[in-house]
Short mmCIF file of C-alpha atoms in Angstrom, two decimals:
data_model
loop_
_atom_site.label_atom_id
_atom_site.label_comp_id
_atom_site.label_asym_id
_atom_site.label_seq_id
_atom_site.Cartn_x
_atom_site.Cartn_y
_atom_site.Cartn_z
CA MET A 1 14.02 56.31 48.51
CA ASP A 2 12.35 55.35 45.23
CA LYS A 3 13.00 58.06 42.63
CA THR A 4 9.31 58.27 41.67
CA SER A 5 7.91 58.46 45.22
CA ARG A 6 5.84 61.47 46.25
CA ILE A 7 4.55 63.24 49.35
CA LYS A 8 0.87 64.06 48.85
CA ASN A 9 0.07 67.77 48.41
CA THR A 10 3.79 68.67 48.65
CA VAL A 11 5.98 70.09 45.92
CA ASN A 12 9.01 67.81 45.80
CA VAL A 13 12.55 68.86 45.04
CA VAL A 14 14.50 67.25 42.22
CA LEU A 15 18.15 67.61 43.16
CA ILE A 16 20.72 67.39 40.36
CA ALA A 17 24.15 66.82 41.90
CA ASP A 18 27.18 64.94 40.63
CA LEU A 19 29.83 63.48 42.92
CA ILE A 20 33.42 64.66 43.19
CA ASN A 21 36.15 62.04 43.09
CA GLU A 22 37.52 62.36 46.63
CA ASN A 23 40.48 60.12 45.71
CA ASN A 24 41.62 62.30 42.81
CA SER A 25 45.42 62.49 43.02
CA LEU A 26 45.91 65.52 40.75
CA GLN A 27 47.12 68.79 42.22
CA GLN A 28 44.18 71.03 43.12
CA ASP A 29 44.89 73.61 40.40
CA ALA A 30 44.96 70.85 37.75
CA ARG A 31 41.57 69.38 38.63
CA ARG A 32 38.47 69.99 36.53
CA ASP A 33 35.95 68.44 38.94
CA LEU A 34 35.98 71.01 41.74
CA GLU A 35 32.42 72.16 41.07
CA LYS A 36 31.07 68.71 41.90
CA SER A 37 29.78 67.86 45.38
CA GLU A 38 30.94 65.59 48.16
CA GLN A 39 28.50 62.90 49.26
CA LYS A 40 28.24 64.48 52.73
CA THR A 41 27.10 67.76 51.18
CA ILE A 42 24.39 65.98 49.17
CA ASN A 43 23.28 64.00 52.24
CA GLN A 44 23.15 67.17 54.33
CA LEU A 45 21.06 68.98 51.74
CA ILE A 46 18.64 66.08 51.29
CA ALA A 47 18.19 65.77 55.07
CA THR A 48 17.46 69.50 55.37
CA ILE A 49 14.90 69.43 52.56
CA HIS A 50 13.19 66.45 54.25
CA GLN A 51 13.19 68.45 57.49
CA LEU A 52 11.27 71.16 55.62
CA GLY A 53 8.57 68.62 54.76
CA ARG A 54 9.45 68.11 51.11
CA GLY A 55 10.33 64.95 49.26
CA VAL A 56 13.62 64.72 47.38
CA VAL A 57 14.59 62.89 44.21
CA HIS A 58 18.34 62.88 43.45
CA TYR A 59 19.77 62.52 39.96
CA GLN A 60 23.49 62.72 39.20
CA SER A 61 23.34 64.14 35.68
CA PRO A 62 21.30 66.25 33.25
CA ASP A 63 20.85 63.06 31.23
CA GLU A 64 19.04 61.38 34.13
CA LEU A 65 16.81 64.42 34.51
CA ALA A 66 15.93 64.41 30.81
CA LYS A 67 15.03 60.70 30.88
CA ASN A 68 12.72 61.20 33.87
CA ALA A 69 11.46 64.71 33.14
CA LEU A 70 7.82 63.73 32.64
CA LEU A 71 7.70 62.38 36.19
CA HIS A 72 8.39 65.81 37.64
CA LYS A 73 5.70 68.14 36.38
CA GLY A 74 4.89 70.35 39.35
CA ASP A 75 8.14 69.61 41.19
CA ILE A 76 11.03 72.09 41.59
CA VAL A 77 14.47 71.33 40.16
CA LEU A 78 17.47 72.44 42.21
CA SER A 79 20.76 72.00 40.38
CA ILE A 80 24.18 71.96 42.03
CA TYR A 81 25.53 70.01 39.05
CA GLY A 82 29.19 70.74 38.38
CA GLY A 83 30.24 68.83 35.28
CA GLU A 84 33.81 69.13 34.06
CA VAL A 85 34.68 70.12 30.51
CA SER A 86 31.93 71.85 28.53
CA ARG A 87 31.86 75.63 28.85
CA ASN A 88 28.05 75.33 28.65
CA ARG A 89 27.76 72.80 31.47
CA MET A 90 26.03 75.13 33.93
CA ALA A 91 23.32 75.83 31.37
CA LEU A 92 22.46 72.18 30.67
CA VAL A 93 19.98 71.68 33.52
CA PRO A 94 17.97 74.89 32.92
CA ALA A 95 17.93 74.07 29.20
CA ILE A 96 16.38 70.67 29.95
CA CYS A 97 13.90 72.25 32.35
CA GLU A 98 12.82 74.78 29.74
CA THR A 99 12.53 72.03 27.13
CA PHE A 100 10.19 69.94 29.29
CA GLY A 101 8.39 72.78 31.06
CA LEU A 102 9.81 72.05 34.53
CA GLN A 103 10.09 74.58 37.34
CA TYR A 104 13.65 75.24 38.43
CA ILE A 105 15.62 77.41 40.83
CA GLY A 106 18.26 79.81 39.56
CA PRO A 107 18.98 81.74 36.37
CA ASP A 108 17.78 80.67 32.95
CA VAL A 109 20.14 79.47 30.23
CA TYR A 110 21.15 83.01 29.29
CA GLY A 111 21.86 83.99 32.89
CA ARG A 112 23.96 80.89 33.49
CA VAL A 113 26.12 81.43 30.42
CA VAL A 114 26.58 85.13 31.16
CA ALA A 115 27.62 84.42 34.75
CA GLN A 116 30.08 81.76 33.58
CA ASP A 117 31.76 84.21 31.20
CA LYS A 118 33.77 86.58 33.39
CA GLU A 119 34.23 89.12 30.61
CA VAL A 120 30.51 89.50 29.91
CA SER A 121 29.56 89.62 33.59
CA LYS A 122 32.23 92.27 34.24
CA ARG A 123 30.84 94.43 31.45
CA LEU A 124 27.36 94.15 32.99
CA ALA A 125 28.86 95.07 36.37
CA ILE A 126 30.46 98.19 34.85
CA ASP A 127 27.14 99.12 33.24
CA ALA A 128 25.59 98.86 36.73
CA GLY A 129 28.23 101.27 38.06
CA LEU A 130 30.32 98.77 40.02
CA GLN A 131 34.09 98.99 40.30
CA THR A 132 35.94 96.03 38.84
CA PRO A 133 39.71 95.53 38.40
CA GLN A 134 41.35 96.32 35.05
CA TRP A 135 41.41 93.21 32.86
CA ARG A 136 42.42 91.88 29.45
CA ILE A 137 41.33 88.70 27.65
CA ILE A 138 44.00 86.45 26.14
CA ARG A 139 42.55 84.19 23.45
CA GLN A 140 45.84 83.05 21.91
CA GLU A 141 49.53 83.27 22.80
CA GLU A 142 50.07 86.33 20.60
CA ASP A 143 47.59 88.32 22.74
CA VAL A 144 50.07 88.43 25.63
CA VAL A 145 51.44 91.60 24.02
CA HIS A 146 48.39 93.38 25.46
CA LEU A 147 49.92 93.01 28.92
CA ASN A 148 52.88 95.26 28.08
CA SER A 149 50.91 98.23 29.41
CA PHE A 150 49.12 96.29 32.14
CA ASP A 151 49.33 97.05 35.88
CA PHE A 152 51.04 94.27 37.84
CA PRO A 153 50.59 92.24 39.94
CA CYS A 154 47.75 90.50 38.15
CA VAL A 155 45.76 87.30 38.50
CA ILE A 156 45.86 84.84 35.59
CA LYS A 157 42.82 82.56 35.45
CA PRO A 158 40.55 80.74 32.99
CA LEU A 159 37.71 82.84 31.61
CA MET A 160 34.86 80.36 32.02
CA GLU A 161 35.53 78.32 35.15
CA GLY A 162 34.34 78.49 38.75
CA SER A 163 35.37 77.05 42.13
CA SER A 164 38.94 78.28 41.53
CA ILE A 165 39.52 75.70 38.79
CA GLY A 166 42.92 76.44 37.27
CA ILE A 167 43.87 78.87 40.05
CA SER A 168 46.78 78.50 42.51
CA GLN A 169 48.97 80.97 44.38
CA SER A 170 51.23 80.98 41.32
CA SER A 171 48.32 82.55 39.42
CA LEU A 172 49.31 85.81 41.09
CA SER A 173 51.91 87.13 38.63
CA TYR A 174 54.27 90.03 39.34
CA THR A 175 55.93 90.25 35.91
CA ILE A 176 54.93 89.79 32.31
CA GLU A 177 57.36 86.86 32.11
CA GLN A 178 55.54 85.03 34.92
CA ALA A 179 52.17 85.83 33.39
CA THR A 180 53.23 84.62 29.93
CA LEU A 181 54.40 81.22 31.19
CA LEU A 182 51.15 80.60 33.05
CA ILE A 183 48.94 81.90 30.23
CA ASN A 184 50.56 79.55 27.70
CA LYS A 185 50.11 76.61 30.08
CA LEU A 186 46.45 77.37 30.78
CA LEU A 187 45.65 77.95 27.10
CA THR A 188 46.95 74.44 26.43
CA ASP A 189 45.59 72.67 29.50
CA LEU A 190 42.11 74.20 29.63
CA ASP A 191 41.50 75.02 25.94
CA GLN A 192 39.68 78.30 26.61
CA PRO A 193 40.46 82.03 26.79
CA ILE A 194 42.34 83.39 29.79
CA ILE A 195 41.59 86.53 31.74
CA ALA A 196 44.38 88.65 33.21
CA GLU A 197 42.94 90.74 36.05
CA HIS A 198 44.71 93.40 38.11
CA PHE A 199 45.12 92.14 41.68
CA ILE A 200 43.29 94.16 44.34
CA PRO A 201 44.94 93.85 47.77
CA GLY A 202 42.04 93.63 50.18
CA ARG A 203 39.62 91.42 52.02
CA GLU A 204 37.96 88.38 50.42
CA THR A 205 34.25 89.16 50.47
CA ALA A 206 30.95 88.22 48.85
CA LEU A 207 27.31 89.25 48.89
CA SER A 208 24.98 86.25 49.25
CA VAL A 209 21.53 86.99 47.85
CA ILE A 210 18.18 85.14 47.80
CA GLU A 211 15.43 86.54 45.60
CA ARG A 212 12.18 87.58 47.27
CA LYS A 213 8.88 88.94 46.00
CA ASP A 214 9.29 92.10 48.06
CA GLY A 215 13.05 92.47 47.71
CA PHE A 216 16.14 90.42 48.45
CA HIS A 217 17.41 88.63 51.48
CA TRP A 218 21.09 89.50 51.56
CA ALA A 219 24.15 88.91 53.69
CA TYR A 220 27.62 90.38 53.21
CA SER A 221 30.47 88.24 54.47
CA GLU A 222 34.23 87.98 54.66
CA ILE A 223 36.48 84.94 54.67
CA VAL A 224 38.87 85.37 57.58
CA ILE A 225 41.77 83.55 59.19
CA ASP A 226 41.82 83.74 62.99
CA ASN A 227 44.62 86.02 64.25
CA ASP A 228 45.66 86.92 60.68
CA PRO A 229 43.36 89.69 59.37
CA ASP A 230 45.73 90.49 56.50
CA PHE A 231 45.92 86.91 55.18
CA PHE A 232 44.37 87.78 51.80
CA GLN A 233 46.15 91.10 51.32
CA ASN A 234 48.70 89.38 49.08
CA ARG A 235 47.13 85.97 48.58
CA LEU A 236 44.41 84.43 46.44
CA PHE A 237 41.50 82.33 47.64
CA ASP A 238 42.69 79.49 45.42
CA ALA A 239 41.74 75.85 44.84
CA GLU A 240 44.20 74.54 47.44
CA GLU A 241 42.86 76.89 50.12
CA LYS A 242 39.27 75.86 49.36
CA ILE A 243 39.99 72.14 49.55
CA ASN A 244 42.57 72.22 52.37
CA PRO A 245 41.68 75.28 54.45
CA THR A 246 44.22 77.11 56.56
CA GLN A 247 43.70 76.41 60.26
CA GLY A 248 41.35 78.96 61.76
CA ARG A 249 39.58 79.88 58.50
CA THR A 250 35.96 80.88 58.89
CA VAL A 251 33.27 83.20 57.50
CA ARG A 252 32.26 86.40 59.26
CA ASN A 253 29.11 88.41 58.54
CA ILE A 254 29.92 92.09 57.88
CA ASP A 255 26.59 93.51 56.66
CA GLU A 256 27.35 96.87 58.26
CA GLU A 257 30.47 97.33 56.09
CA LEU A 258 28.80 97.16 52.69
CA ASN A 259 28.56 100.63 51.21
CA GLN A 260 24.92 101.53 50.41
CA ALA A 261 25.89 102.83 46.97
CA ASP A 262 27.62 99.51 46.18
CA LEU A 263 24.56 97.62 47.41
CA GLU A 264 22.34 99.56 45.02
CA LYS A 265 24.74 98.93 42.13
CA ILE A 266 24.77 95.19 42.86
CA SER A 267 20.97 95.32 42.80
CA ALA A 268 21.11 96.87 39.33
CA LEU A 269 23.53 94.16 38.20
CA LEU A 270 21.25 91.40 39.45
CA LYS A 271 18.27 92.89 37.63
CA SER A 272 20.20 92.62 34.36
CA PHE A 273 20.17 88.84 34.79
CA GLY A 274 16.40 88.58 35.18
CA HIS A 275 15.14 85.93 37.61
CA PHE A 276 18.16 84.39 39.39
CA GLY A 277 16.81 82.65 42.50
CA TYR A 278 19.96 82.79 44.58
CA CYS A 279 23.57 83.69 43.93
CA ARG A 280 26.83 84.92 45.40
CA VAL A 281 28.45 88.09 44.09
CA ASP A 282 32.19 87.71 44.71
CA GLY A 283 34.64 90.53 45.17
CA ARG A 284 37.33 92.27 47.16
CA HIS A 285 36.72 94.85 49.89
CA SER A 286 39.31 97.63 49.83
CA ASP A 287 39.23 101.12 51.38
CA GLY A 288 35.57 100.71 52.25
CA ARG A 289 34.46 99.84 48.71
CA PHE A 290 33.43 96.64 46.93
CA TYR A 291 35.35 95.56 43.82
CA PHE A 292 33.38 93.14 41.65
CA LEU A 293 35.17 89.96 40.52
CA GLU A 294 32.49 87.52 39.36
CA MET A 295 28.96 86.14 39.71
CA THR A 296 28.36 82.71 41.20
CA PRO A 297 24.72 81.66 40.71
CA ASP A 298 25.63 78.04 41.54
CA ALA A 299 27.12 78.96 44.93
CA TRP A 300 28.12 76.07 47.21
CA ILE A 301 25.22 75.67 49.68
CA ASP A 302 26.88 73.37 52.19
CA LYS A 303 26.53 74.46 55.84
CA LYS A 304 30.24 75.32 55.83
CA GLY A 305 30.14 77.29 52.59
CA GLN A 306 30.36 81.06 52.44
CA PHE A 307 26.87 81.42 50.96
CA ALA A 308 25.08 79.70 53.87
CA MET A 309 27.42 80.97 56.58
CA ALA A 310 26.87 84.57 55.50
CA PHE A 311 23.29 84.07 56.74
CA THR A 312 23.83 81.65 59.62
CA GLU A 313 26.49 83.94 61.11
CA LYS A 314 23.81 86.59 61.49
CA GLY A 315 21.40 84.24 63.19
CA TRP A 316 19.54 82.27 60.54
CA PRO A 317 19.16 78.51 61.04
CA TYR A 318 20.59 76.58 58.09
CA ALA A 319 17.12 75.16 57.35
CA LYS A 320 15.81 78.72 56.87
CA VAL A 321 18.54 79.41 54.30
CA ILE A 322 17.50 76.37 52.27
CA ASN A 323 13.77 77.06 52.70
CA GLU A 324 14.09 80.64 51.44
CA LEU A 325 16.22 79.37 48.56
CA LEU A 326 13.49 76.89 47.59
CA LEU A 327 10.83 79.58 47.88
CA SER A 328 12.78 81.86 45.54
CA LYS A 329 11.19 80.11 42.55
CA GLU A 330 7.84 81.54 43.60
CA GLN A 331 9.08 85.12 43.67
CA ALA A 332 8.81 87.78 41.00
CA LEU A 333 11.89 89.87 40.23
CA PRO A 334 11.89 92.54 42.98
CA ASP A 335 12.59 96.23 42.65
CA GLN A 336 14.47 96.86 45.86
CA LEU A 337 16.85 95.16 48.25
CA THR A 338 15.79 94.33 51.77
CA ASN A 339 18.06 92.88 54.42
CA GLY A 340 15.83 90.04 55.60
#
């Protein structure tokens, strides 16, 4: 399809999505490209948007969008751009959109940067009343001394990455010696601060949210392994598990298990971001309560991803998930949650 083609009287979607190298031979926890998309995911998304009666223009980079920005006045930009190195990479597309006056789905530049920084987003979560595991930030090797009084086991991970970049099962450290070795390696390999976070034994859960004018569509879900309900009690949902899933892994909708008080606190957290379009709020479910881990406004929206399956497992067609996501740009920030 020609990049400048249009459907008359229809708002087109400008999709920004870069391609993952499917032949990358690095170990999963050493890869920096895990936030990029497979071609089949891009094809699936384009086909669904066409099904909804909208045209699609696909660019692979913020640079391409900037060069063609004047062609897209009145269109809606949807970014699932991953990038690799820059800590600001998730903010590049909204920055270009704001520069050229383009409509776009998702948080603004501020919201993207805040969500990318786990320390800042955790402090906002605490302000909203959410429980979050004890943590410390390690900015240089000498800061490891702060872990002398830390509760182990803990998870060692990069401060400003998503999609489990830099995370493997060895990221779950049981001693300060283990933690120190991994921290020093990550400080060198990823050139960014490291967060040490107390490990919460529990279920791997997330709240998927789509902004609406009169509230939020929401779906609470759990990643489960058939016949092994305790799989994540002492394991991480790491890069290897995401790329090469354990047999029998699926997503289960558990709306009825989300505590109403936690739901209201997540609502308060989301309001602190301003307009956000859609996002996934990731956490652990333990003893009937939700423990906040991080915000993911650039949630994977493949049919097989947790964001979409949280809704499809409670009866939504996949096309409805994408349609509501696209409509989120037209919504004002709501005051209350509603389970749509």
